[in-house]
Amino acid sequence: MKILVAVKRAIDYNVKARPKSDGSGVDLANVKMSMNPFDEIAVEEAIRLQEAGKAGEIVAVSVGPAACQETLRTAMAMGADRGILVQTDDEVQPLAVAKLLKALVDKEQPGLVILGKQAIDDDSNQTGQMLAGLLGWGQGTFAAKVEIGDGTASVKREVDGGIQTLTVKLPLVVTADLRLNEPRYVKLPNIMKAKKKPLDTVTPADLGVDITPRIKLVKVSEPPARAGGVKVADVNELVAKLRNEAKVI
Amino acid sequence: MSSLVIAEHNNQTLNVATLNAVAAAAKLAGDVHVLVAGHNCGAVAQAAAHAAGVSKVLCADAPHYAHALAENVAPLVVGLAGAYSHVLVAATTSGKNVMPRIAALLDVAQLSEIIEVKSDDTFVRPIYAGNVLATVQSLDGIKAITVRTTAFDPVATTGGTGTVEAIAAGPDAGLSQFVGEELTKSSRPELAAASIIVSGGRGVGSSENFAIIEALADKLGAAVGASRAAVDAGYVPNDYQVGQTGKVVAPQLYVAIGISGAIQHLAGMKDSKVIVAINKDEEAPIFQVADYGLVGDLFKEVPALVEALSK
Ligand SMILES: Cc1cc2nc3c(=O)[nH]c(=O)nc-3n(C[C@H](O)[C@H](O)[C@H](O)COP(=O)(O)OP(=O)(O)OC[C@H]3O[C@@H](n4cnc5c(N)ncnc54)[C@H](O)[C@@H]3O)c2cc1C
Ligand SMILES: Nc1ncnc2c1ncn2[C@@H]1O[C@H](COP(=O)(O)O)[C@@H](O)[C@H]1O
């Protein structure tokens, strides 16, 4: 069973994003970029399934500008076998990403597609569910545990009330939640090896997908800042403030 | 045109998050209808019909709707969506699971976690862990929306005079099956609904030590939350996690104990009315958003706080 993994190049999770002063977009000049953290978890899961003998080839896919090659090399240094870059400098929104991934799934015929549950830049939490819908496949979203069986997968999902278990038919789409696994660190020799792994580049036009955005960004702004608070000397002062000043207890 | 809100429920009771979504829908032009897809869910349909502002409830009752499986619910909604300008659901794990599938099948984009309705096609939504607010305009015919519940006060549970209309169920897609669930049982208020939340982080140190956090929560009648680090370390179950990728909360009072204040955590609680932080590191970023900060060792301060509250 081949696995396709989607990896997005996104702002590094340690960086605090800021709007540009003219409100036209987010200021990403000289900002550190990394693989979206949930996608590292997705790649790790694919590798573990391969190591357990449950999966064959792992193909990593990224959609975006040429710089996404770096993200694909990271995925390959972790253990993915090859990479596909769907290259474009245009904005690609989740529905378009899902359509591009569908086109690649039609070509590559994987038995499992793993994505992150959410990209930490747009915070959409959409692409995996959209892909599953377009493919007419089952979906195991927000996965905390995935077990591949005979023709089905058992997926434990992180839901609002706790953990839910589903059985989903193969092929399926899984989206990775935080507790699915802990991604491995990339070792230097593997970075060297990854440079030799195949990386193909295609364009949205090659795949016959129209990526025109359906959502227009009108403007961005900073959320209202909280007024600065005070330090209290001890618990008695705290209780007094909460009772008499804030009046919340 | 009108809006269709997908109800969240457990076949017996309507989840309040639905009332937040109805509140968002009420800000749009046209009527508000609610879809209840479930099994033996008549009581839920009645409850939805009584919610303020709801003019009609569509009820699809079939065994394969019992667990809100996206593969079954999405085609049902897609079949109805042509009659609506907006399809909305609360941004709970259930809503987030199903709405993108609906949007893709309708070939429309989804607007995730809106916090404000500017007009029938323009909305505000947080991005980048809430550090940026984006005003976005949908260019699609049908707007598929998930609603951040903390941004819209729930409509009243009474006052609605909606009619309940049974609609035909679609087929079972047969792609997925519900096996079971382990739900966290607690006598404390739910995180999403609590007016006071006491959260613990890595500083709490162990699951046994969380009793200190719980004691304070019980004193305040509060819900218990946690940072990702505390969940990952196994101190508390996953559904306690507050943050960018956990639950977003906005209680009257949020008490962060032994939590440093990473941007991912702040994303989930910085809209709380009053924030208290207890941390032994006076440089901890949590103090930048706290209305009241107490620098000290939580093992000493929290029990002392419980005692001070008893006075
Ligand atoms: C993709 C992604 C998503 C994430 N999503 C979330 C999310 O949704 N929610 C979330 O919370 N995090 C999330 N995180 C993790 C986040 O980046 C932080 O790692 C996490 O919030 C840290 O938790 P913490 O504050 O409990 O731990 P730490 O950062 O380790 O802080 C512990 C604090 O406890 C204090 N302390 C220690 N001992 C004591 C004591 N005895 N008395 C008083 N204070 C003490 C320390 O001074 C310190 O400030 C996410 C990370 C990533 C990469
Ligand atoms: N441009 C992209 N390239 C590759 N994968 C993507 C891209 N955008 C989204 N994804 C995948 O979809 C997941 C969810 O993203 P989103 O729906 O944008 O929150 C991410 O974690 C990735 O796995």
XYZ file of C-alpha atoms and ligand atoms in Angstrom:
636
model
C 0.000 0.000 0.000
C 1.388 3.318 -1.102
C 0.972 6.332 1.213
C 0.643 9.933 0.092
C 1.509 12.585 2.693
C 0.736 16.289 2.306
C 3.311 18.680 3.734
C 2.841 22.431 3.836
C 5.548 25.035 4.198
C 4.287 27.367 6.884
C 5.470 29.964 9.362
C 7.569 28.368 12.111
C 5.447 27.696 15.179
C 7.750 29.769 17.394
C 7.181 32.930 15.385
C 4.420 35.367 16.223
C 2.817 36.571 12.994
C 2.026 40.237 12.479
C -0.134 42.035 9.934
C 1.604 44.345 7.467
C 1.110 47.963 8.439
C -1.123 48.622 5.398
C -3.389 45.708 6.339
C -2.918 44.020 2.976
C -1.614 40.756 4.369
C 0.598 39.048 6.907
C 4.204 40.188 7.144
C 6.279 37.153 6.173
C 9.444 38.988 5.109
C 12.487 37.336 6.734
C 10.235 35.129 8.830
C 11.445 31.603 9.621
C 9.463 28.974 7.713
C 9.213 25.276 8.579
C 7.137 22.238 7.825
C 3.679 22.657 9.362
C 4.025 20.772 12.704
C 0.990 18.568 12.097
C 2.519 17.491 8.783
C 5.662 16.298 10.559
C 3.349 14.076 12.569
C 1.703 12.903 9.338
C 5.074 12.023 7.786
C 6.177 10.235 10.963
C 3.016 8.136 10.936
C 3.594 7.092 7.341
C 7.164 6.068 8.168
C 6.057 4.061 11.190
C 3.483 2.225 9.082
C 6.194 1.470 6.533
C 8.564 0.288 9.258
C 5.817 -1.960 10.610
C 5.444 -3.542 7.181
C 1.995 -2.043 6.673
C 2.959 0.319 3.875
C 5.107 0.462 0.765
C 6.290 3.632 -0.864
C 5.779 7.005 0.827
C 5.227 9.972 -1.482
C 5.344 13.473 0.033
C 3.454 16.267 -1.741
C 3.689 19.991 -1.222
C 1.788 22.776 -2.963
C 3.368 26.206 -3.241
C 6.424 28.097 -4.442
C 9.848 26.625 -5.268
C 10.899 27.021 -1.626
C 8.587 24.104 -0.778
C 11.334 21.853 -2.142
C 12.994 22.390 1.228
C 9.891 21.076 2.983
C 9.843 18.045 0.701
C 13.569 17.414 1.364
C 12.813 17.484 5.086
C 10.042 14.922 4.586
C 12.458 12.769 2.584
C 15.178 13.159 5.217
C 12.657 11.885 7.762
C 12.016 8.862 5.528
C 9.622 9.644 2.665
C 10.785 7.919 -0.528
C 10.098 10.676 -3.036
C 8.531 14.068 -3.386
C 6.150 15.909 -5.675
C 6.026 19.677 -5.746
C 2.933 21.243 -7.235
C 4.594 24.520 -8.008
C 2.835 27.853 -8.082
C 3.463 31.328 -6.720
C -0.250 32.023 -6.516
C -2.263 31.709 -3.321
C -3.728 28.222 -3.037
C -6.702 27.871 -0.708
C -7.709 24.555 0.933
C -10.344 23.608 -1.688
C -7.762 24.040 -4.456
C -5.133 22.092 -2.481
C -7.680 19.303 -2.047
C -8.371 19.279 -5.800
C -4.655 19.143 -6.597
C -4.166 16.298 -4.134
C -7.143 14.478 -5.669
C -5.538 14.734 -9.103
C -2.344 13.233 -7.684
C -4.257 10.489 -5.881
C -5.926 9.574 -9.175
C -2.441 9.215 -10.687
C -0.583 7.591 -7.824
C -3.369 5.368 -6.456
C -2.291 5.320 -2.795
C -4.228 3.269 -0.247
C -3.900 5.959 2.397
C -3.450 9.725 2.375
C -2.236 11.381 5.562
C -2.457 15.138 6.139
C -2.071 17.354 9.160
C -5.332 18.275 10.846
C -4.632 21.975 10.482
C -2.141 24.349 8.922
C -0.951 26.746 11.627
C -0.960 29.718 9.250
C -4.492 29.789 7.822
C -5.883 27.660 10.706
C -8.439 26.289 8.242
C -8.673 22.638 9.292
C -10.332 21.746 5.968
C -8.074 20.142 3.390
C -8.186 16.498 4.517
C -11.967 16.449 4.899
C -12.347 18.134 1.493
C -10.042 15.623 -0.152
C -11.954 12.708 1.362
C -15.195 14.201 0.056
C -13.843 14.741 -3.451
C -12.495 11.181 -3.549
C -15.638 9.660 -2.059
C -13.425 8.007 0.579
C -13.910 7.647 4.306
C -12.143 10.055 6.659
C -10.383 9.543 9.971
C -9.796 13.091 11.140
C -7.958 14.349 14.263
C -6.363 10.917 14.597
C -4.649 9.908 17.833
C -4.081 6.293 16.749
C -4.309 4.488 13.423
C -4.268 0.728 12.968
C -4.362 -0.722 9.488
C -6.360 -3.953 9.259
C -7.646 -6.047 6.413
C -9.524 -3.690 4.113
C -10.262 -1.298 6.967
C -8.460 0.951 9.390
C -9.289 1.547 13.015
C -8.923 5.212 13.907
C -9.041 6.694 17.394
C -10.031 10.348 17.110
C -9.600 13.297 19.471
C -13.105 14.727 19.900
C -14.504 17.392 22.227
C -15.683 14.900 24.831
C -12.695 12.533 24.756
C -11.743 9.810 22.284
C -13.928 8.280 19.586
C -13.113 5.067 17.704
C -14.196 4.510 14.108
C -13.631 1.722 11.602
C -13.078 3.228 8.167
C -12.803 1.394 4.858
C -9.548 1.514 2.919
C -8.561 3.556 1.004
C -9.037 6.461 3.378
C -7.879 9.925 4.345
C -6.383 10.438 7.813
C -5.609 13.796 9.416
C -3.031 13.803 12.193
C -3.654 15.280 15.622
C -0.955 16.166 18.149
C -0.912 12.877 20.023
C -0.657 10.527 17.027
C 3.106 10.222 17.525
C 6.237 12.210 18.243
C 8.105 13.022 15.033
C 11.733 11.898 14.861
C 14.652 14.274 14.559
C 16.296 14.337 11.188
C 19.863 12.986 11.233
C 22.576 14.623 9.162
C 23.387 11.563 6.978
C 19.696 11.331 6.140
C 19.673 14.947 4.977
C 22.476 14.029 2.557
C 20.603 10.935 1.392
C 17.418 12.916 0.906
C 19.149 15.132 -1.635
C 19.393 12.128 -3.942
C 15.781 11.071 -3.659
C 13.521 11.867 -6.632
C 11.611 15.149 -6.541
C 9.202 15.819 -9.401
C 7.659 19.164 -10.146
C 4.255 19.678 -11.759
C 2.006 22.711 -12.097
C -1.700 23.086 -11.307
C -2.266 23.422 -15.078
C -0.506 20.062 -15.674
C -3.014 18.546 -13.276
C -5.920 20.357 -14.923
C -6.940 22.111 -11.715
C -8.260 25.673 -11.508
C -6.844 27.179 -8.319
C -8.559 30.562 -8.501
C -9.257 31.678 -4.897
C -12.918 31.627 -3.854
C -12.308 33.736 -0.793
C -11.064 37.280 -1.133
C -8.903 38.760 1.582
C -10.366 42.194 2.254
C -7.885 43.171 4.946
C -6.003 41.943 7.960
C -5.670 43.630 11.325
C -4.195 43.041 14.720
C -6.596 41.739 17.369
C -7.343 44.216 20.144
C -4.505 44.073 22.647
C -5.299 43.305 26.276
C -4.742 46.178 28.637
C -1.686 45.583 30.795
C -2.363 43.914 34.114
C -0.847 44.146 37.550
C 1.138 41.838 39.809
C -0.422 41.053 43.159
C 1.673 40.513 46.285
C -0.152 37.497 47.667
C -3.297 35.361 47.486
C -5.241 37.664 49.807
C -4.727 40.616 47.499
C -5.688 38.406 44.560
C -8.947 37.322 46.177
C -9.755 40.922 47.100
C -9.151 42.089 43.519
C -11.245 39.290 42.038
C -14.103 40.016 44.428
C -14.118 43.807 44.546
C -12.427 45.058 41.375
C -13.067 42.442 38.690
C -16.213 41.140 40.417
C -15.872 37.724 38.789
C -16.156 35.599 41.943
C -32.464 33.360 0.969
C -32.139 31.578 4.275
C -29.594 29.777 6.384
C -29.331 26.161 7.399
C -27.647 25.397 10.718
C -26.545 21.825 11.318
C -27.429 20.823 14.875
C -24.958 19.077 17.126
C -26.501 16.665 19.615
C -26.273 13.218 21.154
C -29.752 12.162 19.930
C -31.235 13.237 23.268
C -30.141 16.770 23.934
C -29.159 19.672 21.740
C -25.574 20.821 22.298
C -25.559 24.523 23.258
C -22.886 25.149 20.634
C -25.753 24.878 18.143
C -27.376 27.902 19.779
C -24.186 29.902 19.208
C -24.279 28.912 15.540
C -27.957 29.918 15.321
C -26.968 33.298 16.791
C -24.458 33.796 13.975
C -27.040 32.715 11.383
C -29.527 35.197 12.840
C -27.194 38.023 11.790
C -27.656 37.026 8.129
C -30.565 37.878 5.869
C -33.474 35.444 5.732
C -34.888 32.678 7.897
C -32.915 30.293 10.055
C -33.608 26.598 9.619
C -31.952 23.826 11.602
C -31.117 20.331 10.402
C -31.248 17.581 12.987
C -29.773 14.408 11.546
C -29.737 11.623 14.101
C -31.435 8.497 15.319
C -34.507 8.630 17.559
C -33.730 12.302 17.798
C -37.265 13.718 18.045
C -36.566 15.445 21.365
C -33.614 17.245 19.816
C -35.749 18.448 16.909
C -38.314 19.795 19.395
C -35.620 21.589 21.365
C -34.223 23.136 18.183
C -37.695 24.293 17.159
C -38.034 26.151 20.461
C -34.711 27.957 20.103
C -35.212 31.689 19.549
C -35.140 32.693 15.906
C -35.525 29.236 14.399
C -38.433 29.075 11.938
C -38.135 25.488 10.757
C -36.430 22.259 11.773
C -35.674 19.529 9.261
C -35.354 16.162 10.947
C -33.706 13.182 9.264
C -33.988 10.128 11.476
C -32.049 6.976 10.615
C -29.632 4.611 12.404
C -26.712 5.693 10.223
C -27.071 9.294 11.444
C -26.737 8.304 15.113
C -23.070 9.323 15.375
C -22.865 12.244 12.936
C -20.479 10.398 10.615
C -19.295 12.913 8.025
C -19.580 10.382 5.192
C -23.325 10.067 5.841
C -24.264 13.561 6.972
C -22.424 15.456 4.210
C -24.469 14.097 1.259
C -27.693 14.759 3.176
C -26.735 18.414 3.662
C -25.539 18.724 0.071
C -28.986 17.582 -1.074
C -30.637 20.356 0.946
C -28.093 23.124 0.429
C -29.465 24.331 -2.916
C -32.322 26.025 -1.095
C -29.990 28.012 1.168
C -27.542 30.886 0.891
C -25.592 29.847 3.988
C -24.860 26.539 5.677
C -23.431 26.854 9.175
C -22.244 24.644 11.987
C -20.518 25.311 15.300
C -16.729 24.906 15.123
C -16.703 21.901 17.446
C -14.737 18.780 16.512
C -17.943 17.420 15.018
C -18.635 20.563 12.987
C -15.040 20.829 11.818
C -15.154 17.214 10.722
C -18.228 17.499 8.529
C -18.395 21.022 7.070
C -15.325 20.864 4.790
C -16.653 17.642 3.281
C -19.950 19.415 2.563
C -18.144 22.429 1.091
C -16.008 20.275 -1.202
C -19.038 18.356 -2.459
C -20.751 21.698 -3.180
C -17.549 22.957 -4.802
C -17.456 25.997 -2.516
C -14.788 27.278 -0.157
C -15.304 27.110 3.589
C -14.973 30.011 5.987
C -13.518 28.521 9.173
C -14.279 29.750 12.691
C -15.846 33.110 11.929
C -15.934 35.522 14.861
C -17.966 38.304 13.239
C -20.559 38.734 10.508
C -19.856 41.921 8.516
C -22.449 41.293 5.811
C -24.007 38.329 4.035
C -20.730 37.562 2.270
C -18.063 39.141 4.469
C -16.794 37.765 7.755
C -13.931 38.106 10.212
C -11.880 35.085 11.207
C -8.695 34.672 13.226
C -5.610 33.216 11.507
C -2.039 32.532 12.664
C -3.098 31.387 16.137
C -5.286 34.444 16.549
C -2.394 36.873 16.105
C -4.022 38.222 12.954
C -7.684 38.890 12.185
C -8.645 38.463 8.544
C -11.704 40.086 7.003
C -12.688 37.787 4.164
C -15.309 37.875 1.455
C -16.754 34.693 0.015
C -17.206 34.702 -3.762
C -19.253 31.481 -3.770
C -23.009 31.112 -4.171
C -23.408 29.068 -1.013
C -21.382 30.082 2.011
C -20.160 27.132 4.085
C -19.255 28.399 7.546
C -18.037 27.120 10.885
C -18.765 29.420 13.817
C -16.434 30.067 16.730
C -18.867 29.643 19.584
C -17.158 32.050 21.995
C -17.767 34.945 19.589
C -21.574 34.647 19.482
C -23.802 34.560 22.569
C -26.197 31.613 22.329
C -29.821 32.358 21.406
C -32.417 31.572 24.070
C -33.595 27.974 24.339
C -37.190 29.232 24.309
C -39.223 31.638 22.252
C -38.869 29.893 18.916
C -42.020 28.720 17.180
C -40.396 26.588 14.524
C -42.172 23.740 12.823
C -40.583 20.300 12.671
C -40.612 18.648 9.280
C -39.471 15.051 8.861
C -37.322 14.625 5.779
C -36.223 11.461 4.014
C -32.921 9.980 5.060
C -30.222 9.391 2.463
C -28.418 6.093 2.130
C -25.704 4.781 4.459
C -22.460 5.470 2.579
C -20.985 2.425 4.279
C -17.535 4.000 4.411
C -17.156 4.313 8.158
C -18.599 2.826 11.277
C -18.823 4.045 14.836
C -17.147 1.581 17.201
C -17.174 3.363 20.537
C -16.095 6.328 22.565
C -14.326 7.018 25.828
C -15.822 10.232 27.077
C -14.249 12.016 30.005
C -16.696 11.912 32.895
C -16.720 14.803 35.262
C -19.125 16.399 37.668
C -17.539 19.761 36.934
C -18.897 22.188 34.318
C -17.886 21.621 30.691
C -14.969 23.679 29.423
C -17.023 25.157 26.593
C -19.796 26.335 28.893
C -17.971 27.210 32.129
C -17.870 30.773 33.400
C -14.706 30.040 35.381
C -11.840 27.817 34.194
C -8.783 26.756 36.158
C -6.022 25.380 33.927
C -2.799 23.639 34.803
C 0.376 23.289 32.773
C 3.642 21.419 32.820
C 4.528 23.158 36.063
C 1.942 21.033 37.867
C 4.327 18.126 37.383
C 2.161 15.011 37.564
C -1.347 13.697 37.288
C -1.468 13.274 41.104
C -0.526 16.924 41.549
C -3.451 17.940 39.370
C -5.548 17.407 42.527
C -4.273 20.843 43.580
C -5.766 22.379 40.423
C -8.987 20.443 40.893
C -9.329 21.587 44.494
C -9.200 25.210 43.364
C -11.638 24.487 40.528
C -14.089 22.923 42.957
C -13.798 25.862 45.320
C -14.695 28.197 42.427
C -17.253 25.923 40.757
C -14.951 25.969 37.753
C -14.097 23.675 34.861
C -10.564 22.262 34.604
C -8.417 22.900 31.537
C -4.790 22.303 30.637
C -1.960 23.232 28.323
C -0.780 20.903 25.605
C 2.311 20.054 27.658
C 0.140 18.826 30.540
C -1.970 16.713 28.179
C 1.029 15.290 26.326
C 2.618 14.344 29.647
C -0.545 12.418 30.508
C -1.553 14.507 33.519
C -5.079 14.944 32.100
C -7.132 13.676 29.107
C -6.806 15.234 25.645
C -10.146 17.011 25.794
C -8.803 19.317 28.533
C -6.465 21.047 26.076
C -7.036 24.764 25.602
C -5.398 26.473 22.641
C -4.953 27.013 18.937
C -5.469 23.349 18.271
C -7.506 22.466 21.325
C -10.549 24.219 22.707
C -11.096 27.922 22.423
C -12.654 29.311 25.584
C -13.685 32.764 26.780
C -14.916 32.473 30.373
C -15.449 35.308 32.845
C -12.362 34.152 34.714
C -9.441 32.041 33.466
C -6.778 31.008 35.959
C -3.539 29.752 34.343
C -1.327 27.852 36.771
C 2.166 26.635 35.864
C 1.535 27.597 32.233
C 4.182 29.646 30.423
C 1.867 31.290 27.881
C 3.013 30.018 24.482
C 1.200 31.646 21.539
C -0.637 28.387 20.892
C -2.046 28.411 24.407
C -2.902 32.131 24.354
C -4.839 31.549 21.121
C -7.339 29.515 23.095
C -7.924 31.763 26.112
C -6.903 35.354 25.497
C -10.487 36.478 24.953
C -11.360 35.535 28.529
C -12.799 38.474 30.452
C -10.346 38.289 33.353
C -7.101 36.320 33.326
C -5.117 35.312 36.401
C -1.662 33.748 36.134
C 0.267 31.951 38.846
C 3.828 31.159 37.826
C 7.169 31.047 39.593
C 8.923 32.684 36.640
C 8.183 36.386 36.650
C 9.328 36.617 33.026
C 6.750 34.055 31.806
C 4.847 35.451 28.775
C 1.522 34.529 30.383
C 1.959 37.607 32.598
C 1.707 39.826 29.504
C -1.947 38.874 29.059
C -2.828 38.403 32.732
C -4.947 41.010 34.495
C -3.635 39.734 37.807
C -0.302 37.982 38.068
C 1.001 36.188 41.121
C 4.663 35.221 41.056
C 5.217 32.203 43.245
C 5.401 28.459 43.641
C 2.079 26.941 42.693
C 2.433 24.200 45.305
C 2.357 26.875 47.980
C 0.163 29.540 46.352
C -2.711 27.425 45.062
C -3.543 25.751 48.403
C -3.189 29.177 50.045
C -5.595 30.599 47.469
C -8.151 27.881 48.238
C -7.863 28.790 51.888
C -8.155 32.527 51.221
C -11.309 31.881 49.194
C -12.862 30.072 52.167
C -12.546 33.168 54.299
C 1.320 22.596 16.260
C 1.293 22.962 17.697
C 0.077 23.130 18.306
C 0.002 23.435 19.652
N -1.208 23.608 20.216
C -1.282 23.928 21.520
C -2.534 24.140 22.160
O -3.606 24.024 21.538
N -2.547 24.436 23.480
C -1.395 24.562 24.219
O -1.470 24.838 25.424
N -0.210 24.376 23.636
C -0.123 24.054 22.313
N 1.106 23.854 21.761
C 2.294 23.795 22.637
C 2.869 25.136 23.031
O 3.765 25.561 22.033
C 3.647 24.992 24.366
O 4.651 24.020 24.232
C 2.756 24.601 25.550
O 1.621 25.438 25.608
C 3.546 24.691 26.830
O 2.780 24.230 27.912
P 3.108 24.737 29.406
O 2.969 26.210 29.440
O 2.279 23.939 30.332
O 4.617 24.256 29.604
P 5.958 25.097 29.723
O 6.113 26.010 28.579
O 7.014 24.116 30.014
O 5.706 26.016 30.980
C 5.624 25.544 32.295
C 5.530 26.771 33.200
O 5.320 26.335 34.526
C 6.059 27.181 35.389
N 6.313 26.425 36.609
C 7.052 25.299 36.756
N 7.020 24.882 38.035
C 6.255 25.771 38.712
C 5.874 25.871 40.073
N 6.243 24.989 41.001
N 5.097 26.918 40.440
C 4.699 27.856 39.512
N 5.041 27.776 38.213
C 5.816 26.745 37.825
C 7.311 27.527 34.624
O 7.873 28.745 35.086
C 6.766 27.636 33.183
O 6.405 28.974 32.876
C 1.190 23.568 20.401
C 2.417 23.414 19.781
C 2.479 23.121 18.440
C 3.806 22.975 17.790
N -0.112 24.067 0.272
C -0.156 22.843 0.827
N 0.753 21.899 0.485
C 0.728 20.676 1.039
N -0.177 20.296 1.958
C -1.099 21.186 2.337
C -1.147 22.501 1.803
N -2.180 23.143 2.376
C -2.744 22.277 3.249
N -2.098 21.097 3.226
C -2.388 19.887 4.038
O -3.658 20.017 4.627
C -3.559 20.067 6.058
C -4.634 20.952 6.622
O -4.475 22.275 6.155
P -5.618 23.392 6.307
O -6.876 22.789 5.789
O -5.123 24.539 5.458
O -5.678 23.737 7.758
C -2.125 20.480 6.330
O -1.705 20.029 7.594
C -1.397 19.775 5.190
O -1.205 18.398 5.473
